[in-house]
mmCIF file of C-alpha atoms in Angstrom:
data_model
loop_
_atom_site.group_PDB
_atom_site.id
_atom_site.type_symbol
_atom_site.label_atom_id
_atom_site.label_comp_id
_atom_site.label_asym_id
_atom_site.label_seq_id
_atom_site.Cartn_x
_atom_site.Cartn_y
_atom_site.Cartn_z
ATOM 1 C CA SER A 881 0.005 0.011 0.010
ATOM 2 C CA ILE A 882 1.117 3.538 -0.769
ATOM 3 C CA VAL A 883 1.246 5.906 2.174
ATOM 4 C CA ARG A 884 2.591 9.181 0.749
ATOM 5 C CA THR A 885 3.553 10.446 -2.649
ATOM 6 C CA ASP A 886 4.929 13.557 -4.065
ATOM 7 C CA SER A 887 6.579 14.405 -7.360
ATOM 8 C CA SER A 888 9.771 12.409 -6.664
ATOM 9 C CA MET A 889 9.303 9.925 -3.797
ATOM 10 C CA THR A 890 6.898 7.223 -2.678
ATOM 11 C CA LEU A 891 6.798 5.387 0.624
ATOM 12 C CA VAL A 892 5.656 1.792 -0.146
ATOM 13 C CA ARG A 893 4.827 -1.116 2.158
ATOM 14 C CA HIS A 894 6.452 -4.216 0.729
ATOM 15 C CA LYS A 895 6.372 -7.562 2.598
ATOM 16 C CA GLU A 896 5.932 -5.959 5.974
ATOM 17 C CA LEU A 897 8.794 -3.436 5.363
ATOM 18 C CA TRP A 898 8.509 0.160 4.386
ATOM 19 C CA GLN A 899 10.714 1.212 1.490
ATOM 20 C CA LEU A 900 11.410 4.650 0.048
ATOM 21 C CA GLN A 901 11.267 4.560 -3.710
ATOM 22 C CA VAL A 902 12.741 7.430 -5.611
ATOM 23 C CA VAL A 903 11.177 8.191 -9.011
ATOM 24 C CA ALA A 904 13.866 9.404 -11.312
ATOM 25 C CA LYS A 905 13.100 12.798 -12.892
ATOM 26 C CA GLY A 906 16.516 13.771 -14.097
ATOM 27 C CA SER A 907 18.966 13.453 -11.263
ATOM 28 C CA LEU A 908 18.060 13.295 -7.557
ATOM 29 C CA PHE A 909 21.017 15.651 -7.016
ATOM 30 C CA PRO A 910 20.994 18.148 -9.860
ATOM 31 C CA ASN A 911 24.446 19.516 -10.862
ATOM 32 C CA THR A 912 24.257 22.980 -9.452
ATOM 33 C CA GLY A 913 28.020 23.348 -9.216
ATOM 34 C CA HIS A 914 27.706 23.250 -5.424
ATOM 35 C CA MET A 915 27.673 19.532 -4.791
ATOM 36 C CA PRO A 916 30.663 17.991 -3.007
ATOM 37 C CA THR A 917 32.982 15.887 -5.110
ATOM 38 C CA ASP A 918 35.221 12.927 -4.424
ATOM 39 C CA THR A 919 37.974 13.203 -6.967
ATOM 40 C CA GLN A 920 40.330 10.427 -8.181
ATOM 41 C CA GLU A 921 43.116 12.376 -6.479
ATOM 42 C CA ALA A 922 41.315 12.159 -3.134
ATOM 43 C CA GLU A 923 40.645 8.443 -3.631
ATOM 44 C CA MET A 924 44.399 7.890 -4.382
ATOM 45 C CA GLY A 925 45.360 9.837 -1.287
ATOM 46 C CA ARG A 926 43.181 7.543 0.780
ATOM 47 C CA LYS A 927 44.840 4.518 -0.811
ATOM 48 C CA GLY A 928 48.229 5.872 0.287
ATOM 49 C CA ILE A 929 47.020 6.451 3.820
ATOM 50 C CA ARG A 930 45.550 2.941 3.996
ATOM 51 C CA PHE A 931 48.884 1.514 2.757
ATOM 52 C CA ILE A 932 50.711 3.388 5.516
ATOM 53 C CA ALA A 933 48.193 2.384 8.192
ATOM 54 C CA ASP A 934 48.421 -1.251 7.241
ATOM 55 C CA THR A 935 52.275 -1.219 7.054
ATOM 56 C CA VAL A 936 52.552 0.567 10.451
ATOM 57 C CA GLU A 937 50.111 -1.938 12.041
ATOM 58 C CA GLY A 938 52.291 -4.741 10.619
ATOM 59 C CA MET A 939 55.253 -3.133 12.464
ATOM 60 C CA HIS A 940 53.153 -3.327 15.682
ATOM 61 C CA PHE A 941 53.307 0.447 16.044
ATOM 62 C CA ILE A 942 50.302 2.784 16.262
ATOM 63 C CA TRP A 943 49.149 4.863 13.265
ATOM 64 C CA ARG A 944 47.159 8.048 13.856
ATOM 65 C CA GLU A 945 45.787 9.902 10.852
ATOM 66 C CA MET A 946 45.684 13.688 11.224
ATOM 67 C CA LEU A 947 42.331 15.331 11.053
ATOM 68 C CA PRO A 948 41.793 18.260 8.647
ATOM 69 C CA PRO A 949 43.422 20.677 8.319
ATOM 70 C CA ASP A 950 46.369 18.320 7.924
ATOM 71 C CA VAL A 951 48.887 20.977 6.993
ATOM 72 C CA GLY A 952 52.296 19.456 6.338
ATOM 73 C CA TYR A 953 51.617 16.022 7.892
ATOM 74 C CA ASP A 954 49.060 13.379 7.152
ATOM 75 C CA GLY A 955 49.623 11.319 10.303
ATOM 76 C CA GLN A 956 51.974 10.140 12.967
ATOM 77 C CA ILE A 957 53.469 6.872 14.054
ATOM 78 C CA GLU A 958 53.724 6.140 17.711
ATOM 79 C CA LEU A 959 56.441 3.691 18.546
ATOM 80 C CA LYS A 960 55.760 0.747 20.904
ATOM 81 C CA GLU A 961 57.955 -1.443 23.060
ATOM 82 C CA GLY A 962 56.181 -4.799 23.116
ATOM 83 C CA ASP A 963 52.518 -3.921 23.675
ATOM 84 C CA SER A 964 53.256 -0.583 25.369
ATOM 85 C CA PRO A 965 53.016 2.756 23.533
ATOM 86 C CA THR A 966 56.135 4.878 24.228
ATOM 87 C CA GLY A 967 54.843 8.414 23.565
ATOM 88 C CA GLN A 968 57.556 8.670 20.860
ATOM 89 C CA PHE A 969 56.139 10.081 17.619
ATOM 90 C CA ILE A 970 57.334 10.294 14.059
ATOM 91 C CA PHE A 971 55.368 12.603 11.735
ATOM 92 C CA VAL A 972 54.436 11.267 8.263
ATOM 93 C CA GLN A 973 53.749 13.076 5.001
ATOM 94 C CA SER A 974 52.013 10.785 2.513
ATOM 95 C CA LYS A 975 52.053 11.204 -1.285
ATOM 96 C CA ALA A 976 50.155 8.642 -3.310
ATOM 97 C CA GLY A 977 50.074 8.171 -7.083
ATOM 98 C CA ARG A 978 52.406 7.320 -9.912
ATOM 99 C CA SER A 979 52.664 11.073 -10.776
ATOM 100 C CA TYR A 980 54.781 11.628 -7.647
ATOM 101 C CA LEU A 981 57.448 9.192 -8.940
ATOM 102 C CA ARG A 982 59.500 11.242 -11.451
ATOM 103 C CA ASN A 983 62.601 10.356 -13.422
ATOM 104 C CA ILE A 984 61.968 6.675 -12.820
ATOM 105 C CA LYS A 985 64.969 4.411 -13.336
ATOM 106 C CA ALA A 986 65.570 0.760 -12.467
ATOM 107 C CA HIS A 987 66.887 1.566 -9.045
ATOM 108 C CA SER A 988 65.686 5.100 -8.239
ATOM 109 C CA PHE A 989 63.119 7.816 -8.745
ATOM 110 C CA ASP A 990 62.764 11.479 -7.751
ATOM 111 C CA PHE A 991 60.039 13.180 -5.746
ATOM 112 C CA TYR A 992 59.634 16.910 -6.346
ATOM 113 C CA SER A 993 58.439 19.223 -3.579
ATOM 114 C CA ASP A 994 58.634 22.915 -3.047
ATOM 115 C CA ALA A 995 61.010 24.923 -0.814
ATOM 116 C CA ASN A 996 58.284 25.811 1.680
ATOM 117 C CA HIS A 997 57.356 22.191 2.475
ATOM 118 C CA LEU A 998 60.980 21.173 2.764
ATOM 119 C CA ALA A 999 61.721 24.093 5.141
ATOM 120 C CA TYR A 1000 58.625 23.238 7.198
ATOM 121 C CA TRP A 1001 59.549 19.584 7.572
ATOM 122 C CA LYS A 1002 63.146 20.509 8.367
ATOM 123 C CA SER A 1003 62.081 22.729 11.219
ATOM 124 C CA CYS A 1004 59.929 20.033 12.976
ATOM 125 C CA LEU A 1005 61.256 18.881 16.310
ATOM 126 C CA ASN A 1006 60.039 15.368 15.716
ATOM 127 C CA ALA A 1007 61.387 13.192 12.967
ATOM 128 C CA VAL A 1008 59.492 13.553 9.716
ATOM 129 C CA ILE A 1009 59.278 10.882 7.070
ATOM 130 C CA LEU A 1010 57.898 11.151 3.532
ATOM 131 C CA VAL A 1011 56.158 8.094 2.219
ATOM 132 C CA VAL A 1012 55.540 7.920 -1.508
ATOM 133 C CA TYR A 1013 53.028 5.171 -2.515
ATOM 134 C CA ASP A 1014 53.175 3.611 -6.012
ATOM 135 C CA PRO A 1015 49.674 2.201 -6.703
ATOM 136 C CA ASP A 1016 50.811 0.332 -9.820
ATOM 137 C CA GLU A 1017 53.379 -1.683 -7.895
ATOM 138 C CA LYS A 1018 51.417 -1.532 -4.594
ATOM 139 C CA VAL A 1019 54.629 -0.492 -2.715
ATOM 140 C CA GLY A 1020 55.677 2.500 -0.720
ATOM 141 C CA TYR A 1021 59.079 4.169 -0.303
ATOM 142 C CA TRP A 1022 60.162 6.339 2.588
ATOM 143 C CA LYS A 1023 62.843 8.948 3.490
ATOM 144 C CA HIS A 1024 63.718 10.588 6.753
ATOM 145 C CA VAL A 1025 63.297 14.207 5.522
ATOM 146 C CA GLN A 1026 65.550 15.993 8.007
ATOM 147 C CA ALA A 1027 68.445 13.568 7.469
ATOM 148 C CA TYR A 1028 68.105 13.885 3.672
ATOM 149 C CA LEU A 1029 68.111 17.701 3.977
ATOM 150 C CA ARG A 1030 71.251 17.569 6.184
ATOM 151 C CA GLN A 1031 72.944 15.479 3.445
ATOM 152 C CA HIS A 1032 71.680 17.794 0.633
ATOM 153 C CA PRO A 1033 71.546 21.196 2.207
ATOM 154 C CA GLY A 1034 71.229 23.121 -1.048
ATOM 155 C CA ILE A 1035 67.898 21.721 -2.198
ATOM 156 C CA ILE A 1036 65.758 24.120 -0.125
ATOM 157 C CA GLU A 1037 67.378 27.224 -1.606
ATOM 158 C CA LYS A 1038 67.925 26.017 -5.110
ATOM 159 C CA ALA A 1039 65.553 24.294 -7.479
ATOM 160 C CA PRO A 1040 64.897 21.584 -8.303
ATOM 161 C CA HIS A 1041 63.544 20.751 -4.840
ATOM 162 C CA LYS A 1042 63.743 17.026 -5.191
ATOM 163 C CA ILE A 1043 64.307 14.046 -2.974
ATOM 164 C CA THR A 1044 65.819 10.946 -4.638
ATOM 165 C CA PHE A 1045 64.612 7.499 -3.492
ATOM 166 C CA ASP A 1046 66.401 4.219 -3.827
ATOM 167 C CA ARG A 1047 63.725 1.707 -4.978
ATOM 168 C CA LYS A 1048 65.306 -1.157 -3.004
ATOM 169 C CA LYS A 1049 66.813 0.467 0.077
ATOM 170 C CA ASP A 1050 63.896 2.858 0.749
ATOM 171 C CA LEU A 1051 61.000 0.400 0.611
ATOM 172 C CA PHE A 1052 58.438 1.073 3.372
ATOM 173 C CA THR A 1053 57.627 -2.389 4.747
ATOM 174 C CA ASN A 1054 57.003 -4.079 8.095
ATOM 175 C CA GLY A 1055 60.781 -4.545 8.134
ATOM 176 C CA SER A 1056 61.261 -0.751 8.399
ATOM 177 C CA ALA A 1057 60.291 -0.834 12.100
ATOM 178 C CA ASP A 1058 63.847 -1.041 13.436
ATOM 179 C CA ALA A 1059 64.997 1.794 11.184
ATOM 180 C CA LEU A 1060 62.114 3.930 12.399
ATOM 181 C CA ARG A 1061 62.980 3.141 16.025
ATOM 182 C CA THR A 1062 66.648 4.082 15.387
ATOM 183 C CA LEU A 1063 65.554 7.239 13.610
ATOM 184 C CA PHE A 1064 63.624 8.342 16.708
ATOM 185 C CA TYR A 1065 66.499 7.719 19.098
ATOM 186 C CA ARG A 1066 68.996 9.377 16.792
ATOM 187 C CA GLY A 1067 66.739 12.466 16.527
ATOM 188 C CA GLN A 1068 66.338 12.543 20.316
ATOM 189 C CA ALA A 1069 70.098 12.469 20.812
ATOM 190 C CA GLU A 1070 70.527 15.300 18.250
ATOM 191 C CA GLN A 1071 68.035 17.427 20.147
ATOM 192 C CA GLU A 1072 69.823 16.791 23.471
ATOM 193 C CA ASP A 1073 73.158 17.876 21.946
ATOM 194 C CA LYS A 1074 71.808 21.301 21.034
#
C-alpha cells in the first residue's frame, strides 16, 4: 500500500517493510555546481594512507591519521615497546600516485616538492618521514626528511627541490620498524646535543 507520494518519492509497504522509492526525474542531485565531489586524487590519497596504516600496524606500532586541516603532515606513528606505547612520535607526510614518482629508473626515482614544504619539515622537532606510494606496484618508499636535507643542504634554496629515493633500500615495509625506532632515538640524541 502507498502511504505518501509527491513528485519524486513514494513510501511503499512491501512484505511488511517500508521502502522509500525514488522516482527518477533527471537526477536526484542536480548538478548545481555546489555539490561535493570525491575526486580520483582524493581516492588515491586515501589508498596511500591505508597503505601506511596497514604497514605501520604490521610493524606493531600505532598509526594516527591527522584530522583536517592536515597542514604538512598526514599522520603520525607512535612507537611501541612490546605492547606498550612509548609516547615517541614520528610525523608522516604521504604522497600517493604514480605522478609523484619522477625520473623513474631501474633503481631510483625522484620526488619533487617545493621549498616551503621542505623548510617546514626540516624545522619540525620530531622526525618527519615522507612516504611515496606507488599504486601500480602496490609498494611504498620512505625517507627521513631531516636527514636527507642535512645530506643535501642546497635543495631548499635552489631548484629543483627534489628527494631521490632508492627503490630497493627505501622500501616502506614491516621490516622498516627497526629503522624507524633508530631514527627516533637518533633524533632525540641530536636534540639533546643542542
